XYZ file of C-alpha atoms in Angstrom:
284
model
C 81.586 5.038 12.694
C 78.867 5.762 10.624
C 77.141 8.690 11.072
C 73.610 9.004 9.930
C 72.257 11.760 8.257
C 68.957 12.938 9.702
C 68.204 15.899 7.712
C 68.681 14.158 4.603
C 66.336 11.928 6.020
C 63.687 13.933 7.300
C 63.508 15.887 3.172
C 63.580 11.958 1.602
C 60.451 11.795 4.549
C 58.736 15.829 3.493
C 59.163 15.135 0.059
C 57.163 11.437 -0.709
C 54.720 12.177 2.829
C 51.269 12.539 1.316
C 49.378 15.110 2.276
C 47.115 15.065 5.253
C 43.200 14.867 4.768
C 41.343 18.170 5.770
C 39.734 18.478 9.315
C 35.702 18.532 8.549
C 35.919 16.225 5.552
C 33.040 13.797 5.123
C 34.530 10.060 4.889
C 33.200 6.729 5.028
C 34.449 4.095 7.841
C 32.839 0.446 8.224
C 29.623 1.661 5.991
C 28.956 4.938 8.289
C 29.848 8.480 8.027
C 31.786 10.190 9.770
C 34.002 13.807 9.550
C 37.453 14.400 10.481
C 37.930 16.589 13.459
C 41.715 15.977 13.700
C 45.119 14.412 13.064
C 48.827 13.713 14.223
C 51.472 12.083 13.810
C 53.907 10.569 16.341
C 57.841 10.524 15.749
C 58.999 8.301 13.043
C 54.817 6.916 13.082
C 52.602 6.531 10.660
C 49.895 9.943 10.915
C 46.655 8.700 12.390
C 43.287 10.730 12.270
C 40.605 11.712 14.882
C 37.045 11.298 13.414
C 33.404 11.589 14.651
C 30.394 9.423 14.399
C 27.917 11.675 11.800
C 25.006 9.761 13.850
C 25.525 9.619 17.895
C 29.100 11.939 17.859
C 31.395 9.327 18.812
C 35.074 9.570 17.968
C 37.722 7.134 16.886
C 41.152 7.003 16.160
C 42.304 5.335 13.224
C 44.969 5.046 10.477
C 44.690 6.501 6.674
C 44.325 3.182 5.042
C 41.096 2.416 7.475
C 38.554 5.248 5.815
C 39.003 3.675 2.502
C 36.304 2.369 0.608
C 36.201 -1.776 0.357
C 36.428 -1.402 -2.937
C 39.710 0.205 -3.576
C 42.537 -1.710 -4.243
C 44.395 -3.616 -1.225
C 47.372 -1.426 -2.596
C 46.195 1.512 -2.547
C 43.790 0.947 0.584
C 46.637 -0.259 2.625
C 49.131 2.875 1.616
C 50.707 4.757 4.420
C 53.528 7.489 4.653
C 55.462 4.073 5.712
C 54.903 2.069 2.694
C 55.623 5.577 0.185
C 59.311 5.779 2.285
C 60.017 2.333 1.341
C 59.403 2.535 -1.767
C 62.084 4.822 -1.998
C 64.344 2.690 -0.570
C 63.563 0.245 -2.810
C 64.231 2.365 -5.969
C 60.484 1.950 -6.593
C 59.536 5.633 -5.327
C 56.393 7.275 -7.275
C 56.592 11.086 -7.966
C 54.929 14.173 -6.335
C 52.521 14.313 -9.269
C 51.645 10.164 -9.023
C 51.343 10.096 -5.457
C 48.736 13.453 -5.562
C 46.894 11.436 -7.871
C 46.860 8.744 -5.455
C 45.654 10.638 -2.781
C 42.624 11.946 -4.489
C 41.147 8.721 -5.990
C 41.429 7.828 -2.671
C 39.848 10.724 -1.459
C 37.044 10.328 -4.518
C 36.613 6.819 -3.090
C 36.389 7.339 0.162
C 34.307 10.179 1.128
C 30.595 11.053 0.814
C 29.478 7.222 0.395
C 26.304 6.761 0.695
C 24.969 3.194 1.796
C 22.858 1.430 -0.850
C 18.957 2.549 -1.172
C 17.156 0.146 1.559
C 14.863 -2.151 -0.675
C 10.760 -0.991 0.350
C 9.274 -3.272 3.026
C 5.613 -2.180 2.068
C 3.852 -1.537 -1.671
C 3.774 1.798 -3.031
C 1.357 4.005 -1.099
C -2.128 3.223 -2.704
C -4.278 5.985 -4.016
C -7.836 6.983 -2.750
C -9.136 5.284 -5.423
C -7.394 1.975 -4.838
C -9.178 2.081 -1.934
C -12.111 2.358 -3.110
C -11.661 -0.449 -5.860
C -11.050 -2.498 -3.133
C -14.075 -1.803 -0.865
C -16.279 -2.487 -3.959
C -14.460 -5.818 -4.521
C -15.680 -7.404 -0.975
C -19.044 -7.441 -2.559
C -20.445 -9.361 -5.145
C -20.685 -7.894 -8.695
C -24.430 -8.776 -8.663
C -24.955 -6.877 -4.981
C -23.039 -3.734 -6.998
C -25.429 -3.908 -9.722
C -28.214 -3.525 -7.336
C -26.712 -0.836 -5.825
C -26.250 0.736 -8.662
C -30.314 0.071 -9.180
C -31.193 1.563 -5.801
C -29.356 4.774 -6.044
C -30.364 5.544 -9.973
C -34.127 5.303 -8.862
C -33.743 7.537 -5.910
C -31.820 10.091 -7.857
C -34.365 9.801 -10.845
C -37.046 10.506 -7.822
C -35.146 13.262 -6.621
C -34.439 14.824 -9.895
C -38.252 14.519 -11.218
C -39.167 16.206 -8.712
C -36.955 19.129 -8.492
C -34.378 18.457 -5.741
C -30.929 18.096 -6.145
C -29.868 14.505 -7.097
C -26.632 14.477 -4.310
C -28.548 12.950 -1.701
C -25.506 11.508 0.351
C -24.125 14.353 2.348
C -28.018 15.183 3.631
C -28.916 15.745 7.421
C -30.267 12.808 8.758
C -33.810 14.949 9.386
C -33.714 15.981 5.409
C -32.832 12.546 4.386
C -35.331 10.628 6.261
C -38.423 13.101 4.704
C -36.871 12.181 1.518
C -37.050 8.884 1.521
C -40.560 9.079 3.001
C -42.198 10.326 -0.283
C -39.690 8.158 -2.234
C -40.694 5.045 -0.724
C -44.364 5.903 -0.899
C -43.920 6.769 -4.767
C -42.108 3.913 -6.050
C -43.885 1.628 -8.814
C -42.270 -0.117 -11.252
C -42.146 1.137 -15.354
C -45.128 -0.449 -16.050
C -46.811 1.084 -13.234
C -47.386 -1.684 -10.867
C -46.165 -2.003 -7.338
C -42.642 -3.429 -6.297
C -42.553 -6.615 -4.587
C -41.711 -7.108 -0.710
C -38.547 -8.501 -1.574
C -37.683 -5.584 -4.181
C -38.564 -2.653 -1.782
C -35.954 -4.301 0.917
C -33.733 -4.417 -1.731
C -33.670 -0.713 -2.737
C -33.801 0.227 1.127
C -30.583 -1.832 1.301
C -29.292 -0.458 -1.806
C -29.293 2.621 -0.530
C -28.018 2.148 2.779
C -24.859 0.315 0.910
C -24.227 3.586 -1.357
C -23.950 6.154 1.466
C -22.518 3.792 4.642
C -19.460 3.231 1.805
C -16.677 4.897 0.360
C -16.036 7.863 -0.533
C -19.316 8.905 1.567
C -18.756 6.058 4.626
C -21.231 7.680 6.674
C -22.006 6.482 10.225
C -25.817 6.137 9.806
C -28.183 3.186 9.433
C -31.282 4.088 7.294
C -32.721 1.098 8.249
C -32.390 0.691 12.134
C -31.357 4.410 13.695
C -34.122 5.780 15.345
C -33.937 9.012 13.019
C -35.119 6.914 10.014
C -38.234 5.494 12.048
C -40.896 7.070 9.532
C -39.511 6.186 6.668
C -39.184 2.910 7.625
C -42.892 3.139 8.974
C -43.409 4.085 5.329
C -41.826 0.683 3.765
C -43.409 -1.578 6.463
C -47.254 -0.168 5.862
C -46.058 -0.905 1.686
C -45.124 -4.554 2.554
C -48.860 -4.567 4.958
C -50.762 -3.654 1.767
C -48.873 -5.650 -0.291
C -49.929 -9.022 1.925
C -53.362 -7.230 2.130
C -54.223 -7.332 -1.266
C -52.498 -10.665 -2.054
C -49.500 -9.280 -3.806
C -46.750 -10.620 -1.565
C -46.349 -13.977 -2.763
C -42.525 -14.709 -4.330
C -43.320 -17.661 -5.839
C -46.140 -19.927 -7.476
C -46.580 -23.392 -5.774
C -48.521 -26.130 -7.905
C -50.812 -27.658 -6.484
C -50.690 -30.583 -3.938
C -51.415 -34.197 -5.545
C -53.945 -35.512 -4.118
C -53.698 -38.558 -1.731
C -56.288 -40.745 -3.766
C -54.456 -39.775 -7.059
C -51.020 -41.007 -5.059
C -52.738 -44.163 -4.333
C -53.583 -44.500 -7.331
C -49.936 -44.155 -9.247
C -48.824 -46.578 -6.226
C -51.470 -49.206 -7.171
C -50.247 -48.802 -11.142
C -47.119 -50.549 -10.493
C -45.653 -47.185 -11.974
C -43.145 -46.710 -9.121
C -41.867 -50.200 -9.242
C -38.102 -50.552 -10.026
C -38.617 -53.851 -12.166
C -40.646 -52.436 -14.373
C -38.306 -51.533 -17.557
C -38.924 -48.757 -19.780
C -39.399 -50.637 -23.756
C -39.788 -48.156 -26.616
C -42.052 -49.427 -28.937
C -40.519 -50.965 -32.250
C -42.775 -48.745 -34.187
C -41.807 -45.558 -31.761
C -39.560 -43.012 -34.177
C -35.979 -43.640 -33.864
């Protein structure tokens, strides 16, 4: 009867059994990390190992081959203290040295994975003066040019006569006397008065310039009750304006007359057969 040998065994088994992984190493499972908290190994099993969830603490048992990266080789991510015994048996047995090596580009493979960078759902946080840019873009270049206009009069105003030419950040008390005297001292460079339509538009200008960014104040020079006088100001402008005649936009000629349209009728001048001949002697 055969008798079999099972401390020769159990050296062939010590000396090609890789080395367990260290409790409290970092290695990857199914894309998530997780840390090894323990192992063991049955008689005659392959060892298994005890790890927890990085994210919520849940455990799970699994085998060696299991926290192996995809990537790995099915040979080397499927290689258990099983597989390394029967190699021996089949005179195919790696050495000490080999399988070490083994067992750390494993390792190397398996642990501290990090799952690819998650692509941005959004742009790149814009700057202030992005921002900005874009505020200025609802408008029309020509209402940004007028703007501009408005605010470069009242600061020349301001500057000629000695205050300081930052107007924006102004109570609304302080602002409102300023723009009493500015309205009633506006003329244009050849020293007449502004149209009605041009003192709306530098009221408005105005208004724009501090009601938008970077200022975006929450006043209305034009209907808040606090800018009543100035406004009073501008309104008793347009009166004289209309007063003295000054407040017409645009020219009209003058009517035809209804005898002189009578008198185009009776011409035949309006008839469609009548053809329009140039002269033979008419320049070419």
């Amino acid at each position: 009867m055969h008798m079999f040998d099972d401390s020769s065994s159990a050296v062939k088994m010590n000396r090609y059994t890789v080395s367990p992984l260290k409790i409290g190493l970092r290695v990857d499972y199914k894309g998530a990390s997780y840390k090894i908290t323990d192992h063991f190994m049955e008689q005659n099993a392959v060892r298994q190992y005890i790890i927890q969830s990085m994210a919520d603490g849940g455990t799970k048992r699994v085998f060696r081959h299991e926290i192996c990266d995809a990537r790995v080789s099915s040979v080397f991510s499927n290689l258990t203290e099983d597989t390394i015994f029967n190699f021996e048996n089949n005179e195919q047995s790696q050495s000490d040295e080999e399988l070490s090596q083994i067992d750390e580009d494993l390792t190397a493979n398996c642990i501290n994975q990090e799952p690819p960078a998650k692509k941005p759902r959004f742009k790149e946080l814009p700057s202030k003066e992005e921002i900005e840019k874009l505020a200025l873009a609802r408008t029309e270049p020509r209402t940004n040019q007028q703007t501009l206009w408005g605010v470069q009069l009242l600061r020349g105003w301001l500057t000629e006569n000695k205050y300081s030419s930052s107007f924006e950040e102004l109570d609304e008390t302080t602002l409102n006397d300023r723009l009493c005297y500015f309205y009633a001292s506006l003329q244009t460079k050849q020293g007449n008065d502004y149209s009605k339509s041009a003192l709306v538009g530098i009221r408005s200008a105005i208004s724009r310039h501090i009601t938008g960014p970077p200022y975006n104040r929450d006043i209305n020079i034009i209907t808040d009750k606090s800018f009543m006088p100035s406004n009073h100001v501008i309104m008793d402008m347009m009166k004289k304006l209309k007063r003295e005649g000054k407040d017409v936009i645009s020219v009209h000629k003058q009517t035809v007359a209804e005898g002189d349209i009578q008198k185009l009728s009776s011409s035949g001048i309006f008839s469609t057969e009548i053809s329009l001949m140039i002269p033979s002697n008419s320049p070419k």
